[in-house]
Amino acid sequence: MVTTPEPGSSGATTVTVHEPEPQPQPITGAADAGVVDIAVVQFAPGTDTVANLTALRAEVRAAAELGARLVIAPEYSMYSVLRLDAGAVAAAEPLTGAFVNGLRGIAAEFGVYLVAGVLETPGGDQPEGLIYNTLVAATPDAEFAAIYRKVHLYDAFKSRESDVILPGPLDQTPTFTVDGIVFGMQTCFDLRFPEGIRRIAAAGAHALILPAQWIPGPGKVDQWTTLLRARAIENTIYVAAADQAAPRGSGASMIIAPTGAVLAELGDQPGIATARIDLEHLAEVRTTNPSLALRRFTIRGE
């Protein structure tokens, strides 16, 4: 097993759980076929990658104690600033580096699937000074379940992610399966582009994982929550979104049912939200509202 830093403080663990439709049930930790308990972790990473890994380990431990089989951490869990600069490039590592090895070790230590955002050096003949914004999904066996390199870069709201980040290839369909449930991955600004998420749904995903660093600003939380619910409704999929806590993120991490109902959500401070993904409930929703099956347009590249 990969050695990880000693645990630190995980911060507050405040969860607001809405009374859902009949779908969520008390977390038991047991993995039934077609049922997976998940957690979104909201914390505030900074520029110290070792401290970030230590903080994340504490959050994953807390989520595992709540019964989570899959734990989702924010974008830029490895290194976070409001505006990317040369420091981010210096912090980047290959997927064989210490931080990703640490993530895999944490997943194995607590027996969970773990998804988190990292800065990845591209290698090969890619331009010097540019890196990937990458999601790593690790298994309880410390293996890679899936890798996703962010496609849509945050060149908006006076930011220029593309000054530092390379766009990922367009032919990615990053999915992995946990106890019969298929999860797909996208990152932050990808949320504003429904085509990419439709590709994930068309590839068979039952749930979307969306780590983010949703930069605060006027109206941003309203846009975040509206878009998350829209992606769930239009694709009839679960959505699990893990944002960074304040001050570098807007917070509002949440888990959403395929009807658009919010199952669990957080404010802007560190915490953990949990809910249950249930294929039987998903099948009921898709029987009542077969919009995904009734679509008459396809996305090129499916």
Coordinates of C-alpha atoms in Angstrom, one line a residue:
M1 CA 0.0 0.0 0.0
V2 CA 1.2 3.5 -0.7
T3 CA 2.1 5.5 2.4
T4 CA 0.0 8.6 3.0
P5 CA 0.5 11.5 5.4
E6 CA -1.0 11.4 8.9
P7 CA -4.6 12.6 9.1
G8 CA -5.5 16.3 9.9
S9 CA -8.7 18.0 10.9
S10 CA -11.6 17.4 8.5
G11 CA -13.5 20.5 9.5
A12 CA -17.3 20.7 10.1
T13 CA -19.4 17.9 8.7
T14 CA -22.7 19.6 8.2
V15 CA -25.2 18.1 5.9
T16 CA -28.6 19.3 4.7
V17 CA -30.7 16.4 3.5
H18 CA -34.0 17.1 1.8
E19 CA -36.8 14.6 2.3
P20 CA -36.6 13.0 -1.2
E21 CA -39.0 11.0 -3.2
P22 CA -38.8 7.5 -1.8
Q23 CA -35.3 6.9 -3.1
P24 CA -32.6 7.5 -0.4
Q25 CA -32.5 5.1 2.6
P26 CA -30.3 5.1 5.7
I27 CA -26.7 4.5 5.0
T28 CA -25.7 1.0 6.0
G29 CA -22.4 0.5 4.3
A30 CA -23.6 -2.7 2.7
A31 CA -23.2 -2.9 -1.1
D32 CA -26.4 -4.3 -2.6
A33 CA -26.6 -4.9 -6.3
G34 CA -27.7 -1.7 -8.1
V35 CA -27.4 0.4 -4.9
V36 CA -24.4 2.5 -4.0
D37 CA -24.0 5.0 -1.1
I38 CA -21.9 8.0 -2.2
A39 CA -20.4 11.1 -0.6
V40 CA -19.3 14.4 -1.9
V41 CA -16.5 16.0 0.1
Q42 CA -16.3 19.8 0.3
F43 CA -13.0 21.2 1.6
A44 CA -10.6 24.1 0.9
P45 CA -7.3 23.0 -0.6
G46 CA -4.5 25.5 -0.9
T47 CA -1.0 25.4 -2.4
D48 CA 0.6 22.9 -0.1
T49 CA 0.0 19.5 -1.8
V50 CA 1.1 17.5 1.2
A51 CA -1.3 19.4 3.5
N52 CA -4.1 19.0 0.9
L53 CA -3.6 15.2 0.8
T54 CA -3.6 15.1 4.6
A55 CA -6.8 17.0 4.7
L56 CA -8.4 14.9 2.0
R57 CA -7.5 11.7 3.8
A58 CA -9.3 12.9 6.9
E59 CA -12.4 13.7 4.8
V60 CA -12.3 10.3 3.1
R61 CA -12.0 8.6 6.4
A62 CA -15.1 10.5 7.7
A63 CA -17.1 9.7 4.5
A64 CA -16.2 6.0 4.8
E65 CA -17.4 6.0 8.4
L66 CA -20.7 7.3 7.1
G67 CA -20.9 4.2 4.8
A68 CA -19.8 5.8 1.5
R69 CA -18.7 3.3 -1.1
L70 CA -17.7 6.1 -3.5
V71 CA -16.2 9.4 -2.3
I72 CA -15.9 12.5 -4.6
A73 CA -13.6 15.3 -3.9
P74 CA -13.3 18.7 -5.7
E75 CA -11.5 19.8 -8.8
Y76 CA -7.9 21.0 -8.0
S77 CA -7.9 19.0 -4.7
M78 CA -4.1 18.8 -5.3
Y79 CA -3.3 22.5 -5.6
S80 CA -5.7 25.4 -5.6
V81 CA -5.5 29.2 -6.2
L82 CA -8.0 31.6 -7.6
R83 CA -5.9 32.3 -10.7
L84 CA -3.6 29.7 -12.1
D85 CA 0.0 30.7 -12.5
A86 CA 3.5 29.2 -12.8
G87 CA 3.1 27.8 -9.3
A88 CA 0.5 25.4 -10.6
V89 CA 2.8 24.2 -13.3
A90 CA 5.6 23.6 -10.8
A91 CA 3.2 21.6 -8.6
A92 CA 2.0 19.3 -11.4
E93 CA 3.1 15.7 -11.4
P94 CA 2.7 12.6 -13.6
L95 CA 0.1 10.1 -12.7
T96 CA 2.9 8.1 -11.1
G97 CA 3.7 10.9 -8.8
A98 CA 3.4 11.3 -5.0
F99 CA 0.0 12.9 -4.9
V100 CA -1.8 10.4 -7.2
N101 CA -0.1 7.5 -5.4
G102 CA -1.4 9.0 -2.2
L103 CA -4.9 9.1 -3.6
R104 CA -4.7 5.5 -4.6
G105 CA -3.3 4.6 -1.1
I106 CA -6.2 6.5 0.6
A107 CA -8.8 4.6 -1.5
A108 CA -7.2 1.3 -0.5
E109 CA -6.8 2.2 3.1
F110 CA -10.5 3.0 3.5
G111 CA -11.8 0.5 1.0
V112 CA -13.6 3.1 -1.2
Y113 CA -13.6 4.4 -4.7
L114 CA -12.1 7.9 -4.7
V115 CA -12.3 10.6 -7.3
A116 CA -10.3 13.8 -7.0
G117 CA -8.8 16.6 -9.2
V118 CA -5.1 16.8 -9.8
L119 CA -2.6 18.7 -11.9
E120 CA -0.9 16.4 -14.4
T121 CA 2.3 16.9 -16.3
P122 CA 1.5 15.9 -19.9
G123 CA 4.8 14.4 -21.0
G124 CA 5.5 13.6 -24.7
D125 CA 5.7 16.4 -27.2
Q126 CA 3.1 18.7 -25.5
P127 CA 4.0 22.4 -25.2
E128 CA 6.3 23.3 -22.3
G129 CA 4.7 25.2 -19.4
L130 CA 1.2 23.7 -19.9
I131 CA -0.4 20.9 -17.9
Y132 CA -3.6 18.9 -17.7
N133 CA -6.5 19.5 -15.3
T134 CA -7.2 15.8 -14.6
L135 CA -9.7 13.7 -12.6
V136 CA -8.4 10.5 -11.2
A137 CA -10.8 7.7 -10.1
A138 CA -9.0 5.2 -7.8
T139 CA -10.3 1.8 -6.7
P140 CA -10.3 0.1 -3.3
D141 CA -7.4 -2.0 -4.8
A142 CA -5.4 1.2 -5.4
E143 CA -5.8 0.8 -9.1
F144 CA -7.0 3.4 -11.7
A145 CA -10.8 3.1 -12.4
A146 CA -10.8 6.0 -14.9
I147 CA -8.9 9.1 -15.9
Y148 CA -10.5 12.3 -17.4
R149 CA -8.7 15.4 -18.6
K150 CA -10.9 18.4 -18.6
V151 CA -12.0 19.4 -22.1
H152 CA -13.8 22.8 -21.7
L153 CA -11.3 25.3 -20.1
Y154 CA -12.4 28.2 -17.9
D155 CA -11.7 31.1 -20.2
A156 CA -14.6 33.1 -18.9
F157 CA -15.5 35.6 -16.1
K158 CA -12.1 37.3 -16.6
S159 CA -10.2 34.0 -16.1
R160 CA -7.9 32.2 -18.6
E161 CA -7.5 28.6 -17.6
S162 CA -6.0 27.9 -21.1
D163 CA -2.9 30.0 -20.2
V164 CA -1.8 27.1 -18.1
I165 CA -4.0 24.1 -18.9
L166 CA -4.1 21.9 -22.0
P167 CA -7.6 20.8 -23.1
G168 CA -8.1 17.1 -22.9
P169 CA -8.8 15.0 -26.0
L170 CA -12.4 15.0 -27.3
D171 CA -12.7 11.3 -27.7
Q172 CA -12.8 10.6 -23.9
T173 CA -15.8 8.9 -22.5
P174 CA -14.6 8.4 -18.9
T175 CA -16.8 5.9 -17.1
F176 CA -16.3 3.2 -14.5
T177 CA -18.6 0.8 -12.7
V178 CA -19.2 0.4 -9.0
D179 CA -21.5 -2.5 -7.9
G180 CA -23.4 -2.5 -11.2
I181 CA -23.8 1.3 -11.4
V182 CA -22.0 3.2 -14.2
F183 CA -20.5 6.6 -13.2
G184 CA -19.2 9.1 -15.7
M185 CA -17.0 12.1 -15.1
Q186 CA -16.8 15.7 -16.2
T187 CA -15.2 18.8 -14.6
C188 CA -16.5 22.2 -13.4
F189 CA -16.8 24.4 -16.6
D190 CA -17.8 21.3 -18.6
L191 CA -21.2 21.7 -16.8
R192 CA -22.0 24.6 -19.1
F193 CA -21.7 22.3 -22.2
P194 CA -24.6 19.8 -22.2
E195 CA -23.3 17.9 -25.2
G196 CA -20.4 16.4 -23.2
I197 CA -22.7 15.2 -20.5
R198 CA -25.2 13.9 -23.0
R199 CA -22.3 11.7 -24.4
I200 CA -21.7 10.4 -20.9
A201 CA -25.4 9.5 -20.5
A202 CA -25.5 7.9 -24.0
A203 CA -22.5 5.8 -23.1
G204 CA -24.6 4.2 -20.4
A205 CA -23.9 6.3 -17.3
H206 CA -26.4 6.1 -14.5
A207 CA -24.7 8.9 -12.6
L208 CA -22.5 11.9 -13.4
I209 CA -19.6 12.8 -11.1
L210 CA -18.7 16.5 -11.3
P211 CA -15.8 17.8 -9.2
A212 CA -15.4 21.6 -9.4
Q213 CA -13.8 24.8 -8.2
W214 CA -16.8 27.0 -9.0
I215 CA -15.3 30.5 -8.6
P216 CA -17.5 32.7 -6.5
G217 CA -19.2 35.7 -8.0
P218 CA -22.5 37.4 -8.5
G219 CA -25.2 34.9 -9.5
K220 CA -22.7 32.0 -9.7
V221 CA -24.3 29.8 -7.1
D222 CA -27.7 30.2 -8.8
Q223 CA -26.1 29.2 -12.1
W224 CA -24.4 26.3 -10.6
T225 CA -27.5 24.8 -9.0
T226 CA -29.7 25.5 -12.0
L227 CA -27.2 23.8 -14.4
L228 CA -26.7 20.8 -12.1
R229 CA -30.4 20.1 -11.8
A230 CA -30.9 20.6 -15.6
R231 CA -28.2 18.1 -16.4
A232 CA -29.9 15.6 -14.1
I233 CA -33.4 16.2 -15.6
E234 CA -32.5 16.3 -19.3
N235 CA -30.4 13.1 -19.1
T236 CA -32.4 11.3 -16.3
I237 CA -29.2 10.6 -14.4
Y238 CA -28.0 11.2 -10.9
V239 CA -25.6 14.1 -10.5
A240 CA -23.0 14.2 -7.7
A241 CA -21.1 17.6 -7.6
A242 CA -18.2 18.2 -5.3
D243 CA -17.2 21.9 -5.1
Q244 CA -14.4 23.6 -3.1
A245 CA -15.4 25.3 0.1
A246 CA -15.1 29.1 0.4
P247 CA -13.1 31.2 -0.2
R248 CA -11.8 29.8 -3.4
G249 CA -15.0 27.9 -4.3
S250 CA -18.7 28.7 -4.1
G251 CA -19.5 25.6 -2.1
A252 CA -23.1 24.3 -2.6
S253 CA -21.9 20.7 -3.3
M254 CA -24.9 18.5 -3.8
I255 CA -26.3 15.2 -4.9
I256 CA -29.3 15.3 -7.3
A257 CA -31.8 12.6 -8.3
P258 CA -32.7 11.9 -11.9
T259 CA -35.9 13.9 -11.4
G260 CA -33.9 17.0 -10.5
A261 CA -34.8 16.7 -6.8
V262 CA -31.9 17.7 -4.5
L263 CA -31.1 14.8 -2.2
A264 CA -28.4 16.4 -0.1
E265 CA -26.5 19.7 -0.2
L266 CA -24.0 21.8 1.6
G267 CA -23.4 25.6 2.3
D268 CA -20.1 27.2 1.6
Q269 CA -18.1 25.7 4.5
P270 CA -16.3 22.3 4.6
G271 CA -18.5 19.3 5.0
I272 CA -19.7 16.0 3.6
A273 CA -23.0 15.3 1.9
T274 CA -24.3 11.7 1.4
A275 CA -27.0 10.0 -0.6
R276 CA -27.9 6.7 -2.2
I277 CA -27.8 5.8 -5.9
D278 CA -30.5 3.3 -6.7
L279 CA -30.9 1.7 -10.1
E280 CA -34.4 0.6 -9.3
H281 CA -35.4 4.2 -8.7
L282 CA -33.6 5.3 -11.9
A283 CA -35.5 2.7 -13.9
E284 CA -38.8 4.0 -12.5
V285 CA -37.9 7.6 -13.5
R286 CA -36.8 6.5 -17.0
T287 CA -40.0 4.5 -17.5
T288 CA -42.2 7.5 -16.5
N289 CA -40.0 10.0 -18.5
P290 CA -38.2 8.1 -21.3
S291 CA -36.8 11.3 -22.8
L292 CA -33.3 9.9 -23.2
A293 CA -34.7 7.0 -25.3
L294 CA -37.0 9.3 -27.3
R295 CA -34.3 11.8 -28.4
R296 CA -34.0 12.2 -32.2
F297 CA -30.6 13.8 -32.4
T298 CA -27.2 12.3 -31.5
I299 CA -24.0 13.8 -30.4
R300 CA -21.1 13.3 -32.9
G301 CA -18.5 11.1 -31.3
E302 CA -21.0 8.8 -29.4

